[in-house]
Short mmCIF file of C-alpha atoms and ligand atoms in Angstrom, two decimals:
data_model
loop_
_atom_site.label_atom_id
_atom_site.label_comp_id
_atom_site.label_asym_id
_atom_site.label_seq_id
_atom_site.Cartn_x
_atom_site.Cartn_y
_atom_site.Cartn_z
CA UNK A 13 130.49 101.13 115.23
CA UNK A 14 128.91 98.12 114.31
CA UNK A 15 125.07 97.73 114.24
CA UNK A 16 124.99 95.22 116.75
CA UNK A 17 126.79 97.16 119.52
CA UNK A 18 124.86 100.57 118.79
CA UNK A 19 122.52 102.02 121.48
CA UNK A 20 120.80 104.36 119.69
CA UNK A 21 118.52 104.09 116.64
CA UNK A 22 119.80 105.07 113.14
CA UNK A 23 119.11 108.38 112.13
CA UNK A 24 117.24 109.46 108.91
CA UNK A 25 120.57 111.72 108.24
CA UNK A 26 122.82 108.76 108.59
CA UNK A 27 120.48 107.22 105.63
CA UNK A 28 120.95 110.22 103.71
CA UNK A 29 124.40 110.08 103.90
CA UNK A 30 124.96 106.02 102.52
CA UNK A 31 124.09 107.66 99.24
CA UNK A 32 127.06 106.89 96.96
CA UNK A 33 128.90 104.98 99.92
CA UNK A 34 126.53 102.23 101.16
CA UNK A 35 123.73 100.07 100.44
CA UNK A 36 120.90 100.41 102.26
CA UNK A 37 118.76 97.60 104.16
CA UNK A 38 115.15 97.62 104.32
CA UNK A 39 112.71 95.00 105.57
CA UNK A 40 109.31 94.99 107.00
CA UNK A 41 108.13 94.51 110.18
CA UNK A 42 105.03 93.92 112.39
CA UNK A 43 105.41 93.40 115.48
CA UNK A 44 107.75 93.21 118.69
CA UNK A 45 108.44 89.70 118.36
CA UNK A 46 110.34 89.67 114.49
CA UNK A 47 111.37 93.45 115.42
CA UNK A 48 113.71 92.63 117.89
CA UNK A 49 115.08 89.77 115.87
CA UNK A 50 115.56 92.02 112.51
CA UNK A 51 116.97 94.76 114.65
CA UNK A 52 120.13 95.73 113.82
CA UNK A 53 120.43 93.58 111.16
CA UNK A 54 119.12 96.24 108.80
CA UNK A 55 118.89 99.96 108.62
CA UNK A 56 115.60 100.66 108.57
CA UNK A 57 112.06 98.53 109.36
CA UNK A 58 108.85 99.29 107.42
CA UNK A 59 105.59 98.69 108.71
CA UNK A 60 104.05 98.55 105.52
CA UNK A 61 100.53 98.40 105.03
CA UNK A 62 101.47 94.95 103.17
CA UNK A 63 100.98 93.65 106.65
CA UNK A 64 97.14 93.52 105.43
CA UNK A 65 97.87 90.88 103.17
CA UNK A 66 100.58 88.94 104.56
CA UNK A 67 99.56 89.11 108.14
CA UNK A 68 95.93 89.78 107.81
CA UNK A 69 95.01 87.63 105.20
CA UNK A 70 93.12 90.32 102.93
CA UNK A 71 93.68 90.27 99.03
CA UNK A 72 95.17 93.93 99.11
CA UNK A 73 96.44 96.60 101.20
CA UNK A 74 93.61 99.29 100.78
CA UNK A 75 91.23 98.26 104.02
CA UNK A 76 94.46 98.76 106.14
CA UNK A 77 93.33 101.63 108.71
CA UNK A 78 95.43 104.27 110.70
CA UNK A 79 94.51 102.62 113.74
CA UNK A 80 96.07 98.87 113.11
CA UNK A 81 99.23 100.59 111.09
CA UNK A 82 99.53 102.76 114.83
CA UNK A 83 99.08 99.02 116.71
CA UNK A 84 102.09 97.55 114.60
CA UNK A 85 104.18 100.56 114.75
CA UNK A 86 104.16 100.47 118.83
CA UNK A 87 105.18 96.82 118.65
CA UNK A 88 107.79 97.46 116.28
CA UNK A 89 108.88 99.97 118.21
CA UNK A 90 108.79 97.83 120.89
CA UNK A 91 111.25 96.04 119.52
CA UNK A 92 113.31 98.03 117.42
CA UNK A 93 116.10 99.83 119.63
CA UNK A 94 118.55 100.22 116.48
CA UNK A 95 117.22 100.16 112.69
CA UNK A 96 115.26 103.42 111.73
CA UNK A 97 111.51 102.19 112.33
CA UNK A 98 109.15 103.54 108.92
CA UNK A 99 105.32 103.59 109.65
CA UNK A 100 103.01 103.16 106.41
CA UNK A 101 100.50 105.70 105.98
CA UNK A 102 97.36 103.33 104.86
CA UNK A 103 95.12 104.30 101.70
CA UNK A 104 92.98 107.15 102.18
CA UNK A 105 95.08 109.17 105.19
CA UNK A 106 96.88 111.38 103.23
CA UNK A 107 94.01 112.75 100.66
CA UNK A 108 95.04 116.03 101.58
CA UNK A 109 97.32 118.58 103.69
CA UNK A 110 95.24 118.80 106.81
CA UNK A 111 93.86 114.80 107.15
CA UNK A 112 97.64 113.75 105.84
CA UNK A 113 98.92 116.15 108.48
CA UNK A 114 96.46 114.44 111.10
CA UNK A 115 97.46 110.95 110.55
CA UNK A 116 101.26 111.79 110.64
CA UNK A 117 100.86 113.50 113.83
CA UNK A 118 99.11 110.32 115.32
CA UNK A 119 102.07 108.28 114.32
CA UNK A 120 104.23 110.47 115.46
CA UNK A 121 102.51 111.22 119.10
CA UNK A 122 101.21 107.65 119.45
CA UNK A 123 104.08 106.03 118.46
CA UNK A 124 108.42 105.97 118.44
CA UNK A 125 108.52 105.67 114.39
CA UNK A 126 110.78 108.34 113.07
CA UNK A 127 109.13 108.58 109.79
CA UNK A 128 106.44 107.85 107.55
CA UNK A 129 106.04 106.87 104.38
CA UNK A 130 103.31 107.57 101.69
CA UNK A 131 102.63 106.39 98.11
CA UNK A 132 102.60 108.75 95.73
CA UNK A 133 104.81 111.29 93.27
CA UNK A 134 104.78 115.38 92.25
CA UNK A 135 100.52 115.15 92.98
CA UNK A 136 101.58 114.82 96.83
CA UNK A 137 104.61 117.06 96.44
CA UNK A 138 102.60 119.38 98.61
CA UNK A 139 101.45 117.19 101.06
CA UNK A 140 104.68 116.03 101.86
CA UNK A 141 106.00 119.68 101.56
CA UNK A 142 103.41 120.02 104.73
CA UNK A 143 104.67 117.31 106.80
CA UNK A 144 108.38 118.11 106.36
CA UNK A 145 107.94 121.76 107.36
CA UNK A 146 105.82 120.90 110.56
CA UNK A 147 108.48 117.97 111.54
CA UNK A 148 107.39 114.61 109.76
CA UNK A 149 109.81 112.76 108.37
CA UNK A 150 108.89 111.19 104.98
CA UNK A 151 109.78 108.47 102.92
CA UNK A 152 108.15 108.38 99.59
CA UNK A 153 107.15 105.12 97.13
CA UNK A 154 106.63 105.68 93.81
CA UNK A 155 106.75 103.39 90.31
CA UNK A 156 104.54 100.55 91.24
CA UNK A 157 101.60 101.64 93.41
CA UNK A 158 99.53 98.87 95.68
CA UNK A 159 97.50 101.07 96.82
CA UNK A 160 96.44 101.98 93.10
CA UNK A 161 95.90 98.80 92.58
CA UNK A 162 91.94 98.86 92.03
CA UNK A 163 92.04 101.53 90.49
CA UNK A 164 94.74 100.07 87.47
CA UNK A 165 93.34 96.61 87.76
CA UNK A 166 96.26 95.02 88.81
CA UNK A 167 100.38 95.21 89.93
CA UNK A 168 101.96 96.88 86.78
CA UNK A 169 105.95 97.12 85.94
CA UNK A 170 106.20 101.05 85.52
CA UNK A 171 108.35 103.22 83.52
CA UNK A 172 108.51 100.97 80.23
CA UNK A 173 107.20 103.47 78.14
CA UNK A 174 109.45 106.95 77.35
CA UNK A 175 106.85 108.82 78.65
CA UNK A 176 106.13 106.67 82.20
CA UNK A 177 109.78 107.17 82.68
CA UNK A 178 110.10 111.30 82.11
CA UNK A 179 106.86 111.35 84.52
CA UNK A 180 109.27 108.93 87.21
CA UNK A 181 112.25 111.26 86.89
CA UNK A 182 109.38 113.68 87.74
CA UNK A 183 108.18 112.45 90.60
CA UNK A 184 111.37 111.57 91.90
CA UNK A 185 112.71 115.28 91.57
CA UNK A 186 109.16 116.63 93.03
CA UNK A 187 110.14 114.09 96.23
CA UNK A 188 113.92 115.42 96.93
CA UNK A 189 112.62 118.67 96.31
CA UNK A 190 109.36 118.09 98.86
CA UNK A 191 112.04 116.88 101.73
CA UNK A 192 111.60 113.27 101.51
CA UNK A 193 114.83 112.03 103.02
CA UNK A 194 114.61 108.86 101.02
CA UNK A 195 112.23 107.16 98.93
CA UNK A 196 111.12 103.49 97.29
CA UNK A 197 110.99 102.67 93.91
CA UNK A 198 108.79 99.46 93.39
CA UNK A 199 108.18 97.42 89.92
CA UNK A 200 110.76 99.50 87.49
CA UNK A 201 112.72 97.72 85.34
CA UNK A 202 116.22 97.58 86.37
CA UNK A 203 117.73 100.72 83.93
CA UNK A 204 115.07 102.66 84.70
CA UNK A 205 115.95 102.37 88.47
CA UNK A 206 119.54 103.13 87.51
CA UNK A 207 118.39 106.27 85.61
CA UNK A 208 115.89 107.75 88.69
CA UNK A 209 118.77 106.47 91.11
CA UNK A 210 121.32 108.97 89.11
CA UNK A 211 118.82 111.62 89.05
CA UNK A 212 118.01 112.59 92.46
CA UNK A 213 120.49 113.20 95.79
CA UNK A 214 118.15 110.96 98.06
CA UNK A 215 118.67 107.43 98.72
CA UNK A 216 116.25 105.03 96.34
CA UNK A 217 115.36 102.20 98.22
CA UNK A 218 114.33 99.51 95.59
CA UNK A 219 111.55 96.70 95.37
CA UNK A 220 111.87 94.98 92.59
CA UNK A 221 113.78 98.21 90.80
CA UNK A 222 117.10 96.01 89.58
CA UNK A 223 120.60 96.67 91.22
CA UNK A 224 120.98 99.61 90.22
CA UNK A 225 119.80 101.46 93.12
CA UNK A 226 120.97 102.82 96.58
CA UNK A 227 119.37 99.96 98.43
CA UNK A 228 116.72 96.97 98.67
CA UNK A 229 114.04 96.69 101.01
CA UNK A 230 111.36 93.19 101.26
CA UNK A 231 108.27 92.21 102.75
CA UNK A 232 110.00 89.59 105.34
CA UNK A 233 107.37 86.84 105.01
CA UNK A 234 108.24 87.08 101.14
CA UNK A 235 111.64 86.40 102.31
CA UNK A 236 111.62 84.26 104.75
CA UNK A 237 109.18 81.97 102.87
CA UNK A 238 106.43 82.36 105.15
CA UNK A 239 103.97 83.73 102.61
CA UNK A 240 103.18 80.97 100.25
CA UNK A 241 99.92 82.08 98.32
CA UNK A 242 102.18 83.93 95.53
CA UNK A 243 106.27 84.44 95.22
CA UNK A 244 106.81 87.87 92.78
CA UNK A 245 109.65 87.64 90.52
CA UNK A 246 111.62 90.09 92.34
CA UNK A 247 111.58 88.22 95.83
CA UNK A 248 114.70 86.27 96.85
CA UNK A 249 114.00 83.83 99.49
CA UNK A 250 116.59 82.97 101.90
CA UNK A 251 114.79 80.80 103.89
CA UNK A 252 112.17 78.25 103.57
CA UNK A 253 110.20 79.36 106.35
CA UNK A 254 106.41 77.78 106.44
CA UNK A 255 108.53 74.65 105.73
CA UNK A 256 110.39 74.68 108.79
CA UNK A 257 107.24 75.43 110.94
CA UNK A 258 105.23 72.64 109.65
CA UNK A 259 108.15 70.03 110.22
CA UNK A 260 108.40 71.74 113.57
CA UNK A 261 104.40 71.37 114.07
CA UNK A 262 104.65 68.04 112.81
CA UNK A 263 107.51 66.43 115.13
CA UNK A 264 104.98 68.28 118.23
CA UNK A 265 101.36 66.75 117.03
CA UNK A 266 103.68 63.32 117.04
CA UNK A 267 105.08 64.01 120.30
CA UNK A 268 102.21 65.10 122.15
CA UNK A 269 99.99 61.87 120.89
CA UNK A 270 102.53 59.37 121.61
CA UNK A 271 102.95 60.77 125.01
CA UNK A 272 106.62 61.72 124.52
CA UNK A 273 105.85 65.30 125.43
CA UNK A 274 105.85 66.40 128.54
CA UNK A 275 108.65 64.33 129.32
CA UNK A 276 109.47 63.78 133.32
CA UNK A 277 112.71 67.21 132.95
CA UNK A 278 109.26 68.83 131.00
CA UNK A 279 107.33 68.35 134.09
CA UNK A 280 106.43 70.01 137.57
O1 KIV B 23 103.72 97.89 102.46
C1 KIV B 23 104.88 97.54 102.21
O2 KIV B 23 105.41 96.56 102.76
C2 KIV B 23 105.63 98.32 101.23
C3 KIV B 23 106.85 97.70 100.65
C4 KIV B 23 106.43 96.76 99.57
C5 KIV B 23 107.82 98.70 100.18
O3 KIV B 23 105.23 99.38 100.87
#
């Protein structure tokens, strides 16, 4: 059945299963409006906590709170009828079993996201152990961090060194083997992406991770060219989007001062 004709949304065992058969689609997401467009179109929409950047205009992703991630997941949801909706757990909600367990819930209760997704490796093994078993479904992130950015001083390529890729391989075994039903690898270079691909049974969704992996997702105003104040090596834009609007914006300041808009058809 095609994605386009389906009724209901993807499931997170249908993503388990494109391992080894198909590639898998990721993209963000952030609201109803861009949900219901993307729907369909891919397998699964984050709301990522990049939304605090791209959509919110902050220089990071580590002031996101619970409480907006919960208002974009609704919308998304909103939207989304099809593609397996992802909600971003933001820094500092999963610190530990109990507050991680909390926030999940929330999502889960307040919202119609089937899973969630955290950053971290084998140190969260546990708390991801804890949402599986009381009915959370998790997607995991490791290699490249953002919300570690502070704390590393920057957005750092992982796994160059021997020893940065033996503690991947690590965490990617600790996720398969905490229930994650899927996880993102962000900032590896490409055979190290091949490598933790290999390694685990679990779909690797990759962000800037090379080929090499069992699928792709993007932050959408990356791709769509909508977010202009830096392009990462990794992105691929397929469409020059804050062109396109300021043409657009253009052609309707001209219109509306030479008094060619409303027209009479425009008109009451
Ligand atoms: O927040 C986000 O959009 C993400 C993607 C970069 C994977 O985590």
């Amino acid at each position: 059945m095609s994605m386009q004709t389906r009724k209901k949304h993807i499931t997170t065992t249908e993503i388990l299963k494109k391992k080894n058969t198909e590639k898998i689609t990721m993209l963000t997401a952030y609201d109803a409006l861009f949900a219901k467009i993307f729907d369909g179109e891919v397998d699964m929409l984050l709301v990522g906590d990049s939304l605090n950047m791209s959509f919110f205009g902050e220089s990071d992703t580590l002031s996101a709170t619970l409480e907006q991630m919960i208002y974009h997941t609704k919308a998304v949801c909103n939207g989304a009828k099809t593609s397996l909706v992802v909600c971003d757990l933001p820094f500092g909600s999963t610190i530990c079993e109990q507050i991680a367990l909390e926030a999940a819930l929330r999502v889960f209760k307040e919202t119609k996201a089937q899973a969630v997704k955290l950053e971290g490796g084998a140190e969260i093994a546990q708390i991801i152990k804890h949402l599986t078993q009381n009915g959370i479904a998790v997607v995991g992130h490791i290699g490249l961090k953002p919300q570690f950015m502070r704390l590393e001083g920057g957005y750092k390529v992982k796994g160059k060194q021997e020893s940065e890729l033996e503690s991947l391989l690590k965490d990617a075994r600790a996720l398969e083997e905490a229930g994650a039903f899927c996880f993102v690898l962000e900032g590896v270079p490409s055979e190290v992406g091949k490598k933790i691909a290999q390694s685990v049974g679990i779909p690797v969704i990759g962000i800037g991770s090379g080929v090499d992996v069992d699928g792709q997702v993007l932050v959408w105003s990356d791709a769509f060219g909508f977010f202009e104040d830096f392009k990462p090596k990794f992105v691929r834009q397929y469409l020059k989007g804050a062109e396109l609007i300021r043409d657009a914006l253009k052609e309707y300041a001209k219109d509306v001062k030479n008094g060619d808009f409303p027209n009479v058809s425009e008109s009451y």
